[in-house]
PDB file of C-alpha atoms and ligand atoms in Angstrom:
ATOM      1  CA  UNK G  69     121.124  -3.862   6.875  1.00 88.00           C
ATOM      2  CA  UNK G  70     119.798  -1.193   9.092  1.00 94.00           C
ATOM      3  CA  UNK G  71     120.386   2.482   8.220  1.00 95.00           C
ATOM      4  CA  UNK G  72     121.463   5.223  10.504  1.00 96.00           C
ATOM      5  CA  UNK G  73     122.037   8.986   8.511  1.00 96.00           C
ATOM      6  CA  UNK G  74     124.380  10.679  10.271  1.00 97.00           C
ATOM      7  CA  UNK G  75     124.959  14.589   8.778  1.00 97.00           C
ATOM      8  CA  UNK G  76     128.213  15.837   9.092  1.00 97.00           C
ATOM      9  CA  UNK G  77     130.194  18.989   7.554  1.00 96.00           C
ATOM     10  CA  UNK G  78     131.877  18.843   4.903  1.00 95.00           C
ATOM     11  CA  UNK G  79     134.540  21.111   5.406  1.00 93.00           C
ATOM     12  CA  UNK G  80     135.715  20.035   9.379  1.00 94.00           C
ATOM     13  CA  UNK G  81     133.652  16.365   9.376  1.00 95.00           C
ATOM     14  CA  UNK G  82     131.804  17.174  12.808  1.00 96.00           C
ATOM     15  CA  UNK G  83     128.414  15.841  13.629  1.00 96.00           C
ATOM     16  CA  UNK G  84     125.737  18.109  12.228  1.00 95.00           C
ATOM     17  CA  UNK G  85     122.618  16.098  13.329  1.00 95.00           C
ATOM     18  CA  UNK G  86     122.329  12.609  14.075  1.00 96.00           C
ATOM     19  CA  UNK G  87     119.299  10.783  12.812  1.00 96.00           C
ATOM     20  CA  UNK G  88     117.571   7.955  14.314  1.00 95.00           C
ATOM     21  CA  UNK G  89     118.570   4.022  13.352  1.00 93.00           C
ATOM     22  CA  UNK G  90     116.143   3.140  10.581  1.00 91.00           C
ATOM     23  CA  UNK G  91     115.774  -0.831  11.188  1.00 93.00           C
ATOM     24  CA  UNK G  92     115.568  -3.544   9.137  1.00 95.00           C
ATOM     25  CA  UNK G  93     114.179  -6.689  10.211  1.00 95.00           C
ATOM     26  CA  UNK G  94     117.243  -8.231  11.116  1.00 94.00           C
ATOM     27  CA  UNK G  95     117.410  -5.292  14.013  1.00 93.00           C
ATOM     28  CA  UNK G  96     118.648  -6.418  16.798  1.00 90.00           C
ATOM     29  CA  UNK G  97     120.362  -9.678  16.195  1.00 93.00           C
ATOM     30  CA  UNK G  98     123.581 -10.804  17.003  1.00 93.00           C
ATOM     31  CA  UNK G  99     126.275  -9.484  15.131  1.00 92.00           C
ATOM     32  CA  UNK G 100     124.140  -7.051  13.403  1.00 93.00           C
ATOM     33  CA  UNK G 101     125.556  -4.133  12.366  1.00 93.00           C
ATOM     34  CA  UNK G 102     124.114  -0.955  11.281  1.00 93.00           C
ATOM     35  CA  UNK G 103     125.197   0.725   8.759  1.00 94.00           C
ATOM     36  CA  UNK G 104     126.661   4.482   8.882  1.00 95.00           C
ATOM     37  CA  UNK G 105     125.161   6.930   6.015  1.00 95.00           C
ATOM     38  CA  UNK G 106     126.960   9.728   6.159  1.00 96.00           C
ATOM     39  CA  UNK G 107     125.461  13.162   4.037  1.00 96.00           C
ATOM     40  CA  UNK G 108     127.497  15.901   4.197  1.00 96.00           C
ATOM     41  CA  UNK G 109     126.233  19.326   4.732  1.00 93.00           C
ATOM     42  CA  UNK G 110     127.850  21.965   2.387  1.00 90.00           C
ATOM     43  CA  UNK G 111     129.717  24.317   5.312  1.00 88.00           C
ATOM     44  CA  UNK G 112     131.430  24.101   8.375  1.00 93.00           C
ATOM     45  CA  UNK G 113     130.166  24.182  12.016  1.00 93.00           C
ATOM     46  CA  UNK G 114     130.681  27.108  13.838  1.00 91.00           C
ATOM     47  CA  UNK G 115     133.236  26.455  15.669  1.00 92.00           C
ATOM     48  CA  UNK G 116     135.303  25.385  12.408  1.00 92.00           C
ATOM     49  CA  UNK G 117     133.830  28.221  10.506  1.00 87.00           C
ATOM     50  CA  UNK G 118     136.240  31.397  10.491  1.00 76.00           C
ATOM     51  CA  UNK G 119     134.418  33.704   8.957  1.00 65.00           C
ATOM     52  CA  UNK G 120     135.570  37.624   9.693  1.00 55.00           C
ATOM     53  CA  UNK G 121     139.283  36.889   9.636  1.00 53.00           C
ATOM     54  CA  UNK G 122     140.088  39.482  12.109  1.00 51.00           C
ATOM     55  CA  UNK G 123     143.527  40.939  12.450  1.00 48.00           C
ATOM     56  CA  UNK G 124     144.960  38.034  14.571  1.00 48.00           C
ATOM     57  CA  UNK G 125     148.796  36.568  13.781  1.00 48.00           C
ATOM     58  CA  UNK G 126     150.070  33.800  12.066  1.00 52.00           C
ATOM     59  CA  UNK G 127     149.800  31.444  14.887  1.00 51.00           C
ATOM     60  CA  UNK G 128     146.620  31.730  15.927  1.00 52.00           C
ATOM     61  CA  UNK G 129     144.432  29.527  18.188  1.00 56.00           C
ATOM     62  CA  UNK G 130     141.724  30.486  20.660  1.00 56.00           C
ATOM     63  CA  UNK G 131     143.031  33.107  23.199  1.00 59.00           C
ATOM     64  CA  UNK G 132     141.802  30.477  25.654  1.00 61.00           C
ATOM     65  CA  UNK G 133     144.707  29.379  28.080  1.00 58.00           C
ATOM     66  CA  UNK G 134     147.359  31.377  29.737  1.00 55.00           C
ATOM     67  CA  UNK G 135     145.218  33.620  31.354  1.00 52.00           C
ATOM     68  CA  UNK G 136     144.362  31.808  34.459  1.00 53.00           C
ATOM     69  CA  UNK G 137     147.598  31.950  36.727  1.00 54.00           C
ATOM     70  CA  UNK G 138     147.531  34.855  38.486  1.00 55.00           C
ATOM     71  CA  UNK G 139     144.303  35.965  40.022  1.00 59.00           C
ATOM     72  CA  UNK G 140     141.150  34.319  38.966  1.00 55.00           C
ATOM     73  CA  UNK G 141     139.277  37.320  39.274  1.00 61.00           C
ATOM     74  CA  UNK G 142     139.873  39.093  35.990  1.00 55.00           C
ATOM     75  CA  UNK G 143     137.652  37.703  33.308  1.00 56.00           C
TER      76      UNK G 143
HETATM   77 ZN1   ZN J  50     119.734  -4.275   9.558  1.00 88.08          ZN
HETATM   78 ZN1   ZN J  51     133.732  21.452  13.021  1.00 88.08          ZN
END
């Protein structure tokens, strides 16, 4: 069974780095499968990560959308 480490974070899950399929000598075949290691990294990615908990309320989110209606000139 062919082995492909894939490094995720352990707090969110995301990708952290994906590592190249280690083969075995069955590579390639039909109805191979390779098999998913995953090793989990010990934080979370930055976009997961809130560190600094600013002053923002309850219901937060990214201040992304809702912006864009009037105007597109003020960024
Ligand atoms: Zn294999
Ligand atoms: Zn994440």
């Amino acid at each position: 069974m062919c082995y492909k480490v894939v490094e995720r974070f352990s707090v969110c899950k995301c990708v952290y780095f994906q590592h190249s399929i280690d083969p075995c000598s069955a590579y390639g075949q039909r109805g191979h499968s390779v098999q998913e290691k995953t090793v989990l990294v010990g934080y979370a990615c930055p976009r997961h990560s809130t560190r600094g908990s600013s002053s923002s309320p309850s219901s937060g989110g990214w201040p992304d959308s809702g912006y864009s209606s009037s105007k597109g000139s003020y960024r």
